[in-house]
PDB file of C-alpha atoms and ligand atoms in Angstrom:
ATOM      1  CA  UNK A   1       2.654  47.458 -30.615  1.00 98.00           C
ATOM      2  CA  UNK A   2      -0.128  47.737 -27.724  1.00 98.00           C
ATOM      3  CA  UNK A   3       2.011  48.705 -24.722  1.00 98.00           C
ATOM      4  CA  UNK A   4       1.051  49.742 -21.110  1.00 98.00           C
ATOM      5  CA  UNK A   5       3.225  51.697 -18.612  1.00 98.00           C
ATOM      6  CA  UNK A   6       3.397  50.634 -14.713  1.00 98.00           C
ATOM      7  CA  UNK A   7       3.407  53.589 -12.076  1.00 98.00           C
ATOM      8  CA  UNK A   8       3.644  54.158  -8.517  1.00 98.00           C
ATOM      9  CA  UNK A   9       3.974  57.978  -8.543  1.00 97.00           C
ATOM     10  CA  UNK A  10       4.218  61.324 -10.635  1.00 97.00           C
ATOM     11  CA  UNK A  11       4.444  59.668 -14.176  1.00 98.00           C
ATOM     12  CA  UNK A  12       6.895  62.300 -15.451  1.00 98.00           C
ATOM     13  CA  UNK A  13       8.216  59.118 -17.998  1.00 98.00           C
ATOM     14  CA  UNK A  14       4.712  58.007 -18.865  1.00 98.00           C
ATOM     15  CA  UNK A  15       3.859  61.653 -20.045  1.00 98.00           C
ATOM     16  CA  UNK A  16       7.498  61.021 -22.382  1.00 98.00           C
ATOM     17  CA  UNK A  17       5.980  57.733 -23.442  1.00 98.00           C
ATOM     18  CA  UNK A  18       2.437  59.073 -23.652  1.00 98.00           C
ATOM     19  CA  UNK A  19       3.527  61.892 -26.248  1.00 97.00           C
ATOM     20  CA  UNK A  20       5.800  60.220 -28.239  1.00 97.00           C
ATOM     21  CA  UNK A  21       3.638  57.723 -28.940  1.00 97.00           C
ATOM     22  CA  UNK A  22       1.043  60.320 -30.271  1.00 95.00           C
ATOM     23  CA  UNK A  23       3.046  61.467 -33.000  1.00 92.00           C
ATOM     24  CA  UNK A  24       1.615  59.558 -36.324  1.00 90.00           C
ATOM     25  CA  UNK A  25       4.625  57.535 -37.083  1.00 93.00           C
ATOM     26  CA  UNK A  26       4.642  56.088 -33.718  1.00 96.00           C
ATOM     27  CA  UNK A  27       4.913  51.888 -33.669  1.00 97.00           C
ATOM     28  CA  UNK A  28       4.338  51.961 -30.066  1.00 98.00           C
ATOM     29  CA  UNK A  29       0.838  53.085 -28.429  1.00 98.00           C
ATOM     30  CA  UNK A  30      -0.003  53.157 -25.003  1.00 98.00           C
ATOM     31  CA  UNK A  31      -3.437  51.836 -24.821  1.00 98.00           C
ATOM     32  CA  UNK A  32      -3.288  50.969 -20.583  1.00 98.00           C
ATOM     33  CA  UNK A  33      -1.460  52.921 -17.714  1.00 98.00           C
ATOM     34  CA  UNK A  34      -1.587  50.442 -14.009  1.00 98.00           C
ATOM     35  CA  UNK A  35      -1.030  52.162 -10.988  1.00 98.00           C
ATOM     36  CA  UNK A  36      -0.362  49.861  -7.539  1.00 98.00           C
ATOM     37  CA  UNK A  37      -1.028  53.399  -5.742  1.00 98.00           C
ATOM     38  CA  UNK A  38      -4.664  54.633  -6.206  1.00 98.00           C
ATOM     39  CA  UNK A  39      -3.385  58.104  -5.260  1.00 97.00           C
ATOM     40  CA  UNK A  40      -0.007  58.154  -8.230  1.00 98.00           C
ATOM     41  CA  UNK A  41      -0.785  61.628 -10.033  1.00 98.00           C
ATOM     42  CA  UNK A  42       0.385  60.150 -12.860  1.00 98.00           C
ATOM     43  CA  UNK A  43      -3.439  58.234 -13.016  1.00 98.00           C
ATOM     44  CA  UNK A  44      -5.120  61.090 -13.794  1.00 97.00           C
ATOM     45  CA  UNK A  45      -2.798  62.391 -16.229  1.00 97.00           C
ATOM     46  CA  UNK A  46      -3.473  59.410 -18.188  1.00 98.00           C
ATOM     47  CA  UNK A  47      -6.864  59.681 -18.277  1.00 97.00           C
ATOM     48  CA  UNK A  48      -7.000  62.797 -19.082  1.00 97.00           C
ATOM     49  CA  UNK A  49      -5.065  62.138 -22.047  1.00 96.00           C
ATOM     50  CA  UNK A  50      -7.853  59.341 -23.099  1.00 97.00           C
ATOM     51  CA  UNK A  51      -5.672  56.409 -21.940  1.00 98.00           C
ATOM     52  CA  UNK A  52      -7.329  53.185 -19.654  1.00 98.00           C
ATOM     53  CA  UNK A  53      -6.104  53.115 -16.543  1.00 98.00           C
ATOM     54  CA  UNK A  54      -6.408  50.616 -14.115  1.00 98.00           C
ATOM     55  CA  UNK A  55      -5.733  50.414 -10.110  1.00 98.00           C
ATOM     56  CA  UNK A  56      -3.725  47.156  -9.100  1.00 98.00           C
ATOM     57  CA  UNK A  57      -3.230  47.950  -5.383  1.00 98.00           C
ATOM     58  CA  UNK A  58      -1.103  45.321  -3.740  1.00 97.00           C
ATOM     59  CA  UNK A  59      -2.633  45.991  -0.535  1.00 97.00           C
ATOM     60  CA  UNK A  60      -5.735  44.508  -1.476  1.00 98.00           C
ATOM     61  CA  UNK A  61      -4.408  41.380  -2.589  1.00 98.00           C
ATOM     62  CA  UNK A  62      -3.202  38.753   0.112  1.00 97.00           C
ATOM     63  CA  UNK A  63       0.544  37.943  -1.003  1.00 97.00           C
ATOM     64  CA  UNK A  64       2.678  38.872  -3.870  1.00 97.00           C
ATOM     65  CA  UNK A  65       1.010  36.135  -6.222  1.00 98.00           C
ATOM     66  CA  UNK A  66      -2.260  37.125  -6.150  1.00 98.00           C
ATOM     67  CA  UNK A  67      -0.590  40.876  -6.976  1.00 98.00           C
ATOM     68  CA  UNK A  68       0.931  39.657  -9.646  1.00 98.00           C
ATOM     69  CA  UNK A  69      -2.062  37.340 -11.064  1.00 98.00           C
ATOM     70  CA  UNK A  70      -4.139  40.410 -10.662  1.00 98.00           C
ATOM     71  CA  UNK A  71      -1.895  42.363 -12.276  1.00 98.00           C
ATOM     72  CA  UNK A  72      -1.205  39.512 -15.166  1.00 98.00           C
ATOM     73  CA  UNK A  73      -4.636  39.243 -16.056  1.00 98.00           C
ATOM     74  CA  UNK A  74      -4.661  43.309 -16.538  1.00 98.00           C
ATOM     75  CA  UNK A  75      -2.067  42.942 -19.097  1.00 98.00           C
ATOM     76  CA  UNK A  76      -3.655  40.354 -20.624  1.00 98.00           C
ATOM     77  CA  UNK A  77      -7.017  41.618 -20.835  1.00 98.00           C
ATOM     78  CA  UNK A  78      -6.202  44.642 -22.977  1.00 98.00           C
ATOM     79  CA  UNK A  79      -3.545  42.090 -25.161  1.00 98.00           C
ATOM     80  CA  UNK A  80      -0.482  44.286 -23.938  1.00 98.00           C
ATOM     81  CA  UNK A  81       2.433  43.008 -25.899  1.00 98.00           C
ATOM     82  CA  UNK A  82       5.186  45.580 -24.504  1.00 98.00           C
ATOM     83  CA  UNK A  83       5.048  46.314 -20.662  1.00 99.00           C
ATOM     84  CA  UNK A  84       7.238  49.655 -19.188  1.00 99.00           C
ATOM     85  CA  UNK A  85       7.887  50.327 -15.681  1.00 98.00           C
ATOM     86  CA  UNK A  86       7.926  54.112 -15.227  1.00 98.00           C
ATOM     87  CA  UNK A  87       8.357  54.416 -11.232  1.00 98.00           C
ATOM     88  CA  UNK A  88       7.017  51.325 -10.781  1.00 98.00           C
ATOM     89  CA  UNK A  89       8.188  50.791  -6.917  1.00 96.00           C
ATOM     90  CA  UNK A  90       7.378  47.046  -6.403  1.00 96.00           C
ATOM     91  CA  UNK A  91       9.458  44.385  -6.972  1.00 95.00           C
ATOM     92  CA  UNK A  92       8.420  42.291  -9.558  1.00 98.00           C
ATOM     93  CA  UNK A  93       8.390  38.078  -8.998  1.00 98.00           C
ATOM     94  CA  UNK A  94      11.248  35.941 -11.307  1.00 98.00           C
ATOM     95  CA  UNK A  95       7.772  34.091 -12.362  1.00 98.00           C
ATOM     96  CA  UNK A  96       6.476  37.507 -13.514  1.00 98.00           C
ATOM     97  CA  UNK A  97       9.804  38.833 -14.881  1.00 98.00           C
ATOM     98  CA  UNK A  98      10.311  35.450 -16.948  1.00 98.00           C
ATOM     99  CA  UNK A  99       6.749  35.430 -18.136  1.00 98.00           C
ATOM    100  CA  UNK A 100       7.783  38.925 -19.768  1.00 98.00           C
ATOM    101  CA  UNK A 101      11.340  37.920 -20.591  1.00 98.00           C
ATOM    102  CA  UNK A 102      12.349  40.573 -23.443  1.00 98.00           C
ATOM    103  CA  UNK A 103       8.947  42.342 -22.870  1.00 98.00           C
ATOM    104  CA  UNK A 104       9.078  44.008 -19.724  1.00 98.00           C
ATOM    105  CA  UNK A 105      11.717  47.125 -19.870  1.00 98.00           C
ATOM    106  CA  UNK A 106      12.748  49.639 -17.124  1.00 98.00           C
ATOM    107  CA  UNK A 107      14.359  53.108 -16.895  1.00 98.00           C
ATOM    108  CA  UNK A 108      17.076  53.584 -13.816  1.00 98.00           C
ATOM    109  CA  UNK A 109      18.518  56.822 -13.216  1.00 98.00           C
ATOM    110  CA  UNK A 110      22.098  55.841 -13.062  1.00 98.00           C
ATOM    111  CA  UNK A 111      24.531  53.944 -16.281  1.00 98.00           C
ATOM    112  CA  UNK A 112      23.784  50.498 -14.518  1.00 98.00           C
ATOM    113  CA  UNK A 113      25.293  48.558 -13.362  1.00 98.00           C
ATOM    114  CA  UNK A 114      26.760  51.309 -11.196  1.00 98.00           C
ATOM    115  CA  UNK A 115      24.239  52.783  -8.680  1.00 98.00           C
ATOM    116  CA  UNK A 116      21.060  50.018  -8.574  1.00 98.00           C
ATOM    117  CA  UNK A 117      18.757  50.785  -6.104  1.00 98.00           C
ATOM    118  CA  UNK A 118      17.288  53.615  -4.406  1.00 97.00           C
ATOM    119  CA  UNK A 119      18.569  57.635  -3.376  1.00 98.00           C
ATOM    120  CA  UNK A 120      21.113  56.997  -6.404  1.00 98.00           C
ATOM    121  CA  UNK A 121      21.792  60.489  -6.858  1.00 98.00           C
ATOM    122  CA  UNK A 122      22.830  61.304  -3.693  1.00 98.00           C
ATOM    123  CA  UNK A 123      25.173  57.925  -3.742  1.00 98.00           C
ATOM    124  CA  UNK A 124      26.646  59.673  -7.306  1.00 98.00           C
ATOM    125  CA  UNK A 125      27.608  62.629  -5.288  1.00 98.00           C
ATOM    126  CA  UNK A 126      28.598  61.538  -2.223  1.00 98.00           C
ATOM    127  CA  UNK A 127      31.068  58.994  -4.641  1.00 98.00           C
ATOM    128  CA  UNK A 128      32.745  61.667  -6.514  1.00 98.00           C
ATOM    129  CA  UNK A 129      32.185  60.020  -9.952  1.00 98.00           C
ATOM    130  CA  UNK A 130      32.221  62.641 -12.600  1.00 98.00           C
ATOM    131  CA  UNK A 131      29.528  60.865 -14.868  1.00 98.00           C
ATOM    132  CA  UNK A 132      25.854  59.693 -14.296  1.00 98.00           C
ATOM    133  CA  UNK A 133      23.257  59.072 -16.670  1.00 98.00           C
ATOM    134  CA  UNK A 134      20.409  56.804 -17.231  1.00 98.00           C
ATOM    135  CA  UNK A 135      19.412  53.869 -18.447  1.00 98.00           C
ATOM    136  CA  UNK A 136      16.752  51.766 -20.235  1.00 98.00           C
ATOM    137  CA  UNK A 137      17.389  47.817 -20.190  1.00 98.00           C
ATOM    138  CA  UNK A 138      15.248  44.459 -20.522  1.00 98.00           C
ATOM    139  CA  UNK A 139      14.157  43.641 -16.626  1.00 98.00           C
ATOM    140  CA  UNK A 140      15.462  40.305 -15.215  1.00 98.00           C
ATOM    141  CA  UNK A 141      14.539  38.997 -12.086  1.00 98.00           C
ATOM    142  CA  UNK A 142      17.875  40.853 -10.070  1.00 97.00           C
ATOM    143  CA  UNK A 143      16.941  44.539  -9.664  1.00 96.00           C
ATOM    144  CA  UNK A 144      18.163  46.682 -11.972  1.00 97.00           C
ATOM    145  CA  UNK A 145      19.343  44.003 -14.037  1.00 98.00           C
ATOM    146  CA  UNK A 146      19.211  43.101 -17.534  1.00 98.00           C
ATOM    147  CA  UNK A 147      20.395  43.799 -21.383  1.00 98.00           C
ATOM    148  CA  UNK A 148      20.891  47.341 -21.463  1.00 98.00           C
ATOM    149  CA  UNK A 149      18.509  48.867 -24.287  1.00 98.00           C
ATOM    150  CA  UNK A 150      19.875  52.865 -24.263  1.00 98.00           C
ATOM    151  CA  UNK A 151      22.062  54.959 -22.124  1.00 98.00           C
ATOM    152  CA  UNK A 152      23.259  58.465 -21.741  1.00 98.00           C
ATOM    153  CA  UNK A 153      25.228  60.535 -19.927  1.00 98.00           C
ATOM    154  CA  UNK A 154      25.176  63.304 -17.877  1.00 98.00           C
ATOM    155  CA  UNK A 155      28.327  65.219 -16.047  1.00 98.00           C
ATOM    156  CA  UNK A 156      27.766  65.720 -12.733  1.00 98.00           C
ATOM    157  CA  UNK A 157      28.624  69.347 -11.512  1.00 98.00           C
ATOM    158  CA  UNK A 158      31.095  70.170  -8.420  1.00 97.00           C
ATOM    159  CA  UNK A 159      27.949  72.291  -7.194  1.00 97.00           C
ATOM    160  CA  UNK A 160      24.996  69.834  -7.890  1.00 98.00           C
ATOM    161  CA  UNK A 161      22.899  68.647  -4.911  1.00 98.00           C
ATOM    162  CA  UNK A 162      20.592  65.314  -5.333  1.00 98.00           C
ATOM    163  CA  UNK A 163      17.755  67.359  -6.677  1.00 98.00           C
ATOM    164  CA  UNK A 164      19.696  69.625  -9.350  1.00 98.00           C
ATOM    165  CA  UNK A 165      21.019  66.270 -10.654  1.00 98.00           C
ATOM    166  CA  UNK A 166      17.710  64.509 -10.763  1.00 98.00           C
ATOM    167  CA  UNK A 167      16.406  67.181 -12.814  1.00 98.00           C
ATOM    168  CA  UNK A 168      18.444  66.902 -15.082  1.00 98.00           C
ATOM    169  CA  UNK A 169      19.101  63.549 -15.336  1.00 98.00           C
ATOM    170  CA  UNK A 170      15.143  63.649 -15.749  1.00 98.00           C
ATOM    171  CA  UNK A 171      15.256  65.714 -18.528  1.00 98.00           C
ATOM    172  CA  UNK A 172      17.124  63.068 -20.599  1.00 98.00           C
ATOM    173  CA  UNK A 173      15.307  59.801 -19.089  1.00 98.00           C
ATOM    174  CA  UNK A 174      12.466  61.721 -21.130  1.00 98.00           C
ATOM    175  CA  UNK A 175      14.585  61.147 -24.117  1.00 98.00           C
ATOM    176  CA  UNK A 176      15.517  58.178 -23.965  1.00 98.00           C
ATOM    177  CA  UNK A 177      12.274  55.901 -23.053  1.00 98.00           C
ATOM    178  CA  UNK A 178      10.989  56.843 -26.097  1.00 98.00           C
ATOM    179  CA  UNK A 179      13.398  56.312 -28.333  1.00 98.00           C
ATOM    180  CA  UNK A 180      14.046  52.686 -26.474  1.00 98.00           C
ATOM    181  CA  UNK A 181      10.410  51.626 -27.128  1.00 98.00           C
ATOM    182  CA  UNK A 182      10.300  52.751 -30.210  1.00 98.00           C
ATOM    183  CA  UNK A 183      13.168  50.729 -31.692  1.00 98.00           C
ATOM    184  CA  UNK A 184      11.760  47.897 -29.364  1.00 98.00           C
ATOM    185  CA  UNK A 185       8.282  47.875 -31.690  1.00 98.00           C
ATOM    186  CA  UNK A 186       9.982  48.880 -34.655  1.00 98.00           C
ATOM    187  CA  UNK A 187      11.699  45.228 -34.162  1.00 98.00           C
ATOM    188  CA  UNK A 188      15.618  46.721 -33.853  1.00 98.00           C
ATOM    189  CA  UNK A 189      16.186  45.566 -30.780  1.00 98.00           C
ATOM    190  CA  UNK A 190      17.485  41.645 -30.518  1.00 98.00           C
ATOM    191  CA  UNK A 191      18.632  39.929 -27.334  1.00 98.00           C
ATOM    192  CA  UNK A 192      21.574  37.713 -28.203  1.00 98.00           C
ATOM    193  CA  UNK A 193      23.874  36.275 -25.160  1.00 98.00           C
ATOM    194  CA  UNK A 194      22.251  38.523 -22.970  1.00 98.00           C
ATOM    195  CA  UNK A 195      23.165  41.923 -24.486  1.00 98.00           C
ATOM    196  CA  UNK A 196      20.658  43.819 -26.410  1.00 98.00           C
ATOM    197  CA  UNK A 197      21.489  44.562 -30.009  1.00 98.00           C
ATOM    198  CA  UNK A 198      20.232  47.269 -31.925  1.00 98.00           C
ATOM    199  CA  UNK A 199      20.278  47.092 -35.592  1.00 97.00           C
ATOM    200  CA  UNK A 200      20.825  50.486 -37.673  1.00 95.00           C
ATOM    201  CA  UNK A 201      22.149  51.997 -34.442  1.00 94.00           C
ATOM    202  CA  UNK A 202      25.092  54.915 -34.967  1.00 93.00           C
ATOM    203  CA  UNK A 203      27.262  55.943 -32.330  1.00 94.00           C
ATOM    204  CA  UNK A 204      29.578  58.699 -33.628  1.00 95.00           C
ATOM    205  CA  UNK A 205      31.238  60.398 -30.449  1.00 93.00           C
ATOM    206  CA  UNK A 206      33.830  59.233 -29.751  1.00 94.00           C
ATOM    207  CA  UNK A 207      34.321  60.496 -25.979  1.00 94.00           C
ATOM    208  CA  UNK A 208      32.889  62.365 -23.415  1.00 93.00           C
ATOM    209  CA  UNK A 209      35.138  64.475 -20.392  1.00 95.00           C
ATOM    210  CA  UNK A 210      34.031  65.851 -17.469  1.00 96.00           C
ATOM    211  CA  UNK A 211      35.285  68.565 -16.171  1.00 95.00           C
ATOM    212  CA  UNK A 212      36.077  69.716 -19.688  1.00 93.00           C
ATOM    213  CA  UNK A 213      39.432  70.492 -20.845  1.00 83.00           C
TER     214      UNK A 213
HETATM  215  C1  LIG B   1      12.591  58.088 -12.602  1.00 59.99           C
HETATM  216  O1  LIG B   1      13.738  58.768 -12.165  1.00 59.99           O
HETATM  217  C2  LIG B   1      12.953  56.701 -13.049  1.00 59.99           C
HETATM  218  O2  LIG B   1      14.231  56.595 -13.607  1.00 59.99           O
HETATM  219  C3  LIG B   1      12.890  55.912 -11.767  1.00 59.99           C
HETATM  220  O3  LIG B   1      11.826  56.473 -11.054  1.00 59.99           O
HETATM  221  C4  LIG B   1      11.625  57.829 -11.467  1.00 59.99           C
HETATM  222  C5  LIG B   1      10.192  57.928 -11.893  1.00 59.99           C
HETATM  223  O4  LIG B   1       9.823  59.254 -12.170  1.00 59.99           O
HETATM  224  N1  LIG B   1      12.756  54.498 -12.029  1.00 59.99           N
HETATM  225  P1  LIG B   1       8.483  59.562 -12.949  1.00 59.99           P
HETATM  226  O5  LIG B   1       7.351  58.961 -12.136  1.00 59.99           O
HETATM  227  O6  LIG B   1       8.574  58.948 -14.301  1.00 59.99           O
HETATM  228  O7  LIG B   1       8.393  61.048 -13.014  1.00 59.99           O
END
């Protein structure tokens, strides 16, 4: 499956995606990496790994459209059947979305639907919930919306601060993108009624407590 990664910044997910997809038994290959900022550091790690990348910057283009045309005919142009946002920080059209129904996936670090948005690590905190986690799910026009793919958790710590629980919360995004794009060209994953199904799929805990007992 050809698939390209959208970024905006650092590209610490690409890298996951980049790797696993090196490995010989990978379905998945990342052929194109698009960057809306010309500056994202994530760019040149790309290309220094041998992947195309390409600049879309919306502030060349005159309106959102012509962004996303641009942006479209990217995709298109290197026949990109899989498309992963990775940091991507535009908001993408419902024509776009819809044109990439069950196509177009995300990672959010939060278990959506709690926490959508931005600074959602410091919102975790500052709420007092003892789990957080991330997620990888199908992108529908609403942000942060959409059948949810993979998610795990993490405990949040009585001493974390924002960036301790980013980091770690990180740590496991890096896990999980992979594995969801995997199963996504390995043909596991189904949308039926709006939730994602994943065929072969185990889940053998049975619960998770935090603070422990
Ligand atoms: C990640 O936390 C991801 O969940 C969110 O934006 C961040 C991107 O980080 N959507 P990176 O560019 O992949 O390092």
């Amino acid at each position: 499956m050809r698939v390209a990664v959208l970024i905006s910044g650092r590209g610490s997910n690409m890298q996951a995606l980049i790797d696993s997809c090196r490995t010989a038994e990978s379905p998945a290959e990342i052929v194109l990496v698009i960057s809306n900022h010309p500056s994202a550091a994530g760019l040149s790690i790309a290309s220094n790994s041998g992947i195309e990348v390409a600049v879309v910057d919306h502030k060349n283009f005159a309106d959102r459209t012509a962004f996303e045309s641009e942006l479209g005919r990217t995709l298109k142009s290197a026949s990109i059947e899989l498309v992963c946002l990775a940091g991507f920080m535009r908001l993408l059209s419902p024509d776009f979305v819809n044109n990439w129904r069950n196509r177009l996936v995300n990672i959010h670090p939060s278990l959506l639907p709690a926490f959508k948005g931005l600074n959602t690590h410091k919102r975790v905190i500052e709420t007092g919930v003892r789990v957080t986690g991330c997620t990888v799910h199908f992108v529908r026009p609403e942000m942060d919306d959409g059948p949810i793919i993979v998610q795990a958790a993490v405990p949040v710590r009585p001493d974390d601060t924002e960036r301790k629980l980013a980091e770690r919360v990180l740590k496991v995004e890096h896990h999980c993108y992979p594995i969801a794009v995997r199963w996504i060209a390995e043909g596991r994953v189904r949308v039926i009624d709006e939730r994602a199904i994943i065929d072969n799929s185990n889940t053998t805990k049975t619960w998770l407590i935090n603070p422990e007992m």
